[in-house]
XYZ file of C-alpha atoms in Angstrom:
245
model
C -35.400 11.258 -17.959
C -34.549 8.289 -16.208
C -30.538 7.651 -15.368
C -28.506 4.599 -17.048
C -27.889 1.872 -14.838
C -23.796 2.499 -16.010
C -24.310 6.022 -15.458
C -25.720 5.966 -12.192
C -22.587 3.001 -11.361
C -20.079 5.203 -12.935
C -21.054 8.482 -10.690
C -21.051 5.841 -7.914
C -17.860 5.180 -8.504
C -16.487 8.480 -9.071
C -17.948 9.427 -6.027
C -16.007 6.814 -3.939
C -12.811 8.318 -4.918
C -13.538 12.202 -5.204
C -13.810 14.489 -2.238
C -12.977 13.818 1.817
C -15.015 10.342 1.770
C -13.489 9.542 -1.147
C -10.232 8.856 0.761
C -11.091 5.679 1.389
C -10.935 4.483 -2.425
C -8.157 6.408 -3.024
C -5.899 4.296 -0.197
C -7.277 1.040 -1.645
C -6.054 2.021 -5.189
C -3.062 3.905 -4.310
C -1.742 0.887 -2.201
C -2.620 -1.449 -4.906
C -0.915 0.148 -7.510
C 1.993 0.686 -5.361
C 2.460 -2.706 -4.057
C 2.497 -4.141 -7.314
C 5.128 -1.730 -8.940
C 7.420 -1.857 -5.216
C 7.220 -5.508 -5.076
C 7.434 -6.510 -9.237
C 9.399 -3.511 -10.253
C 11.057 -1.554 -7.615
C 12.577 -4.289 -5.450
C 13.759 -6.815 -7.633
C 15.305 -3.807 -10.385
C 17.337 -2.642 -7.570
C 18.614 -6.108 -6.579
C 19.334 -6.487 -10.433
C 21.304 -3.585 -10.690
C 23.265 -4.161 -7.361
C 24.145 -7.637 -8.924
C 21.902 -9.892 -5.953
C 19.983 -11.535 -8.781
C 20.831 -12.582 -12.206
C 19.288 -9.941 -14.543
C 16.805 -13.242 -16.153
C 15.242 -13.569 -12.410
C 13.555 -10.510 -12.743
C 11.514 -10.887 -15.971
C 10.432 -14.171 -14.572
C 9.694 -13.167 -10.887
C 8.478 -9.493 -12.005
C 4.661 -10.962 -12.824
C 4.344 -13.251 -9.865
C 5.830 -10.424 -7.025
C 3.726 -8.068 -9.473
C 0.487 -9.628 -8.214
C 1.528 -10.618 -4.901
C 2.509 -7.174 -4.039
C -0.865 -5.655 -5.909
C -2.667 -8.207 -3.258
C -0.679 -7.113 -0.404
C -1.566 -3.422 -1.163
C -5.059 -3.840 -2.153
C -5.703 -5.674 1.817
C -3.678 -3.212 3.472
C -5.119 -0.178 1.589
C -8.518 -1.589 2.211
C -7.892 -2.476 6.266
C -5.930 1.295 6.368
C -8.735 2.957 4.207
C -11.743 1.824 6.797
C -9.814 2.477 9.650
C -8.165 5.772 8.633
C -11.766 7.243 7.216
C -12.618 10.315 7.711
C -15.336 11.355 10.847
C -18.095 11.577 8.367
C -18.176 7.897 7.453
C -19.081 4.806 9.721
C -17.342 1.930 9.288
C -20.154 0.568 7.150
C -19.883 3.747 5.439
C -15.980 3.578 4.309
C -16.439 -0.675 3.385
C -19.243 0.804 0.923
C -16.919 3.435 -0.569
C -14.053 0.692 -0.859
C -16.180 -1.689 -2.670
C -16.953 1.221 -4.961
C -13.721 1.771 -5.926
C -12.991 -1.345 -6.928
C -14.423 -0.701 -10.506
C -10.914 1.468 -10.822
C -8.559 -1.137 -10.201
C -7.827 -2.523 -13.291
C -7.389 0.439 -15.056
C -4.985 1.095 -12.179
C -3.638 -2.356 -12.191
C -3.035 -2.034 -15.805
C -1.314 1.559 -16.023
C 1.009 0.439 -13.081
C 1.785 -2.717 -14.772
C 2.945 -0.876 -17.765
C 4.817 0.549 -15.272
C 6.765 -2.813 -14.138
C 7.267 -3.770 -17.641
C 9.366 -0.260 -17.893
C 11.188 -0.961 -15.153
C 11.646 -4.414 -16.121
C 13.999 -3.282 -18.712
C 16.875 -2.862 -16.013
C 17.332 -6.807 -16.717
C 18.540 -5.716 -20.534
C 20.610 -3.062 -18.831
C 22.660 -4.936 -17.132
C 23.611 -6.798 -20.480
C 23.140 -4.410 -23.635
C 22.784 -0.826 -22.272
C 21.414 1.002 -24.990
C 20.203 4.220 -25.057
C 16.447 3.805 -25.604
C 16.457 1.572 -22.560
C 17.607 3.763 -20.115
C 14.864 6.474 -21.039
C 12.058 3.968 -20.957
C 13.499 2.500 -17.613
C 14.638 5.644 -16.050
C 11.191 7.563 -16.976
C 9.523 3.856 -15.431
C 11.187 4.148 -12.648
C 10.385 7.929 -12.260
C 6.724 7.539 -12.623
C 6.575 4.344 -10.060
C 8.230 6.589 -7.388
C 5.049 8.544 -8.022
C 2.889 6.238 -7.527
C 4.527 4.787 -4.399
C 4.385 8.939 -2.993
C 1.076 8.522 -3.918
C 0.532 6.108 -1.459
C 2.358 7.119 1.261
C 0.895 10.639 1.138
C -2.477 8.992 1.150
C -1.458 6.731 4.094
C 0.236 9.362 5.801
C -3.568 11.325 6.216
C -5.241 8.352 6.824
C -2.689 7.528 9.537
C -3.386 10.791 10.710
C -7.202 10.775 10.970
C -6.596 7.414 12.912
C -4.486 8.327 15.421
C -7.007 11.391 16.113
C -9.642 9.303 16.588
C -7.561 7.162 19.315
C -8.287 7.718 22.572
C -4.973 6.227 24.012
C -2.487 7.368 21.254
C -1.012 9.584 23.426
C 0.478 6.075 25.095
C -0.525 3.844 22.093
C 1.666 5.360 19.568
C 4.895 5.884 21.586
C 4.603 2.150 22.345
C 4.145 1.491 18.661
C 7.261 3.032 17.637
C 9.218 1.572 20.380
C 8.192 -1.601 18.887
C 9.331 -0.560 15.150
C 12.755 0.586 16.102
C 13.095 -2.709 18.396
C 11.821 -4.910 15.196
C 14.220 -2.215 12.416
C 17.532 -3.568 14.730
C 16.366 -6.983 14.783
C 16.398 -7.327 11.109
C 18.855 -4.992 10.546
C 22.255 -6.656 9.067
C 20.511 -9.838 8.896
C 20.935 -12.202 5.959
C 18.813 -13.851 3.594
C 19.761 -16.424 1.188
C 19.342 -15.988 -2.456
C 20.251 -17.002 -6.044
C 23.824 -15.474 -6.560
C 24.934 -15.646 -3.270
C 23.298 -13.924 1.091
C 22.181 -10.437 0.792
C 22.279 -8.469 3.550
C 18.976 -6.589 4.853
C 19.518 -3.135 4.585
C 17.711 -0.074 6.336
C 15.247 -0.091 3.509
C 14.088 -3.583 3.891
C 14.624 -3.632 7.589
C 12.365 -0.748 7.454
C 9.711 -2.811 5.595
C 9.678 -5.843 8.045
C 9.766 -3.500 10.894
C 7.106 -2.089 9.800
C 5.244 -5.590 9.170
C 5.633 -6.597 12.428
C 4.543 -3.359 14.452
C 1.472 -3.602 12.142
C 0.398 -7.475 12.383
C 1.994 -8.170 16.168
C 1.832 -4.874 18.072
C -0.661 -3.042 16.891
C -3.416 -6.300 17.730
C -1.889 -6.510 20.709
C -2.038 -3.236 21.529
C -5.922 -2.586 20.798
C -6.541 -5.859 22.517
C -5.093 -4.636 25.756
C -7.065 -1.343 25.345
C -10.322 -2.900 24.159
C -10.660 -4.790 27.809
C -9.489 -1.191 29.161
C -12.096 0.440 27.288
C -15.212 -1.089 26.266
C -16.493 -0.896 22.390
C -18.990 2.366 22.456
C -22.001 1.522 20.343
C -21.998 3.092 16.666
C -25.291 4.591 15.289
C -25.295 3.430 11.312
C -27.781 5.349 8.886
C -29.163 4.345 5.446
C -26.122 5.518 3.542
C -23.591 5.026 5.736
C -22.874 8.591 6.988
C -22.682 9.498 10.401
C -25.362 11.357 11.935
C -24.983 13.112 15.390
């Protein structure tokens, strides 16, 4: 019997997520989803709570950083997913899986926007605490901390997998993180103007930027000093995108 065309896309899609190649997907969606609930949620509930922002800012800023951050994740998960893959996949390979995976995200999107709405609920906090609304925001809260462990632990192997495939991270990635704790004291104490008043960057935040900056300054730099160091090997591609010896 002949397959479904949604069958066959489905099991496609399943596939880019399941198993070691599915790793790939898993970083694209995991960063997503954690972008969006960090950057609409996370961020702005703790700067309600600490009394940075009136508690009204966040139910109108929550959508807008909501999608921003979901953005933000969804390119960074993507870049991190394709260049983190596991040795079985070519480049080619890991972009295919990625695309795959896409069918996910807005089932993703939607559970960790249900998410931000939970969390959104520290705005009423601050004004009527009522019983109810610490549950719903606490167990929000809770289950966007997930999320955002999802991602890191995801990152954290893909990380991994890259930095064994480098042929100069033995000097590469010492530099890197000399970079990162140059950028962390840079920000560090710095202050940014907002509604109600400066807020100081913190170690969290500094953290964050730091972390920007070793990514999208040092680490092109880096590989652009090694690539005229070390010339681009050629990369055999097959049919499916798997890597054959």
């Amino acid at each position: 019997m002949r397959s479904l065309p949604a069958y066959r896309l489905t099991s496609r899609a399943l596939e880019a997520v399941s198993g070691v190649n599915g790793a790939c997907g898993r970083i694209l969606l995991s960063f997503s989803a954690a972008g969006g609930i960090a950057g609409g949620g996370l961020m702005i509930g703790v700067f309600t709570l600490t009394g940075k922002v009136e508690p009204g800012f966040q139910l109108l800023a929550a959508p807008v950083l909501f999608i921003l951050g979901a953005l933000g994740g969804l390119f960074h998960g993507c870049v991190l997913g394709v260049a983190g893959r596991p040795r079985s996949l070519t480049a080619m390979g890991a972009w295919r899986y990625c695309g795959r995976s896409l069918l996910f995200l807005v089932p993703v999107l939607g559970i960790a926007w249900v998410i931000t709405s939970g969390i959104s609920l520290t705005a009423a906090l601050v004004t009527h605490p009522r019983l109810m609304w610490i549950i719903a925001a606490g167990g929000s809260i809770l289950f966007g901390l997930v999320v955002c462990g999802w991602a890191v632990v995801e990152g954290e192997r893909a990380l991994l997998r890259l930095v064994r495939r480098w042929r100069d991270a033995r000097v590469g990635v010492p530099l890197l993180a000399g970079v990162a704790v140059v950028a962390f004291f840079v920000f560090l104490g710095r202050t940014v103007p907002v509604s109600r008043g400066d807020v100081v960057i913190g170690p969290l935040m500094a953290g964050v930027l730091a972390g920007g900056v070793t990514v999208w300054v040092g680490t092109p730099a880096l590989l652009g000093l090694f690539r005229l160091l070390h010339p681009r090997d050629g990369v055999r591609v097959s049919h499916d995108g798997v890597s054959r010896s």
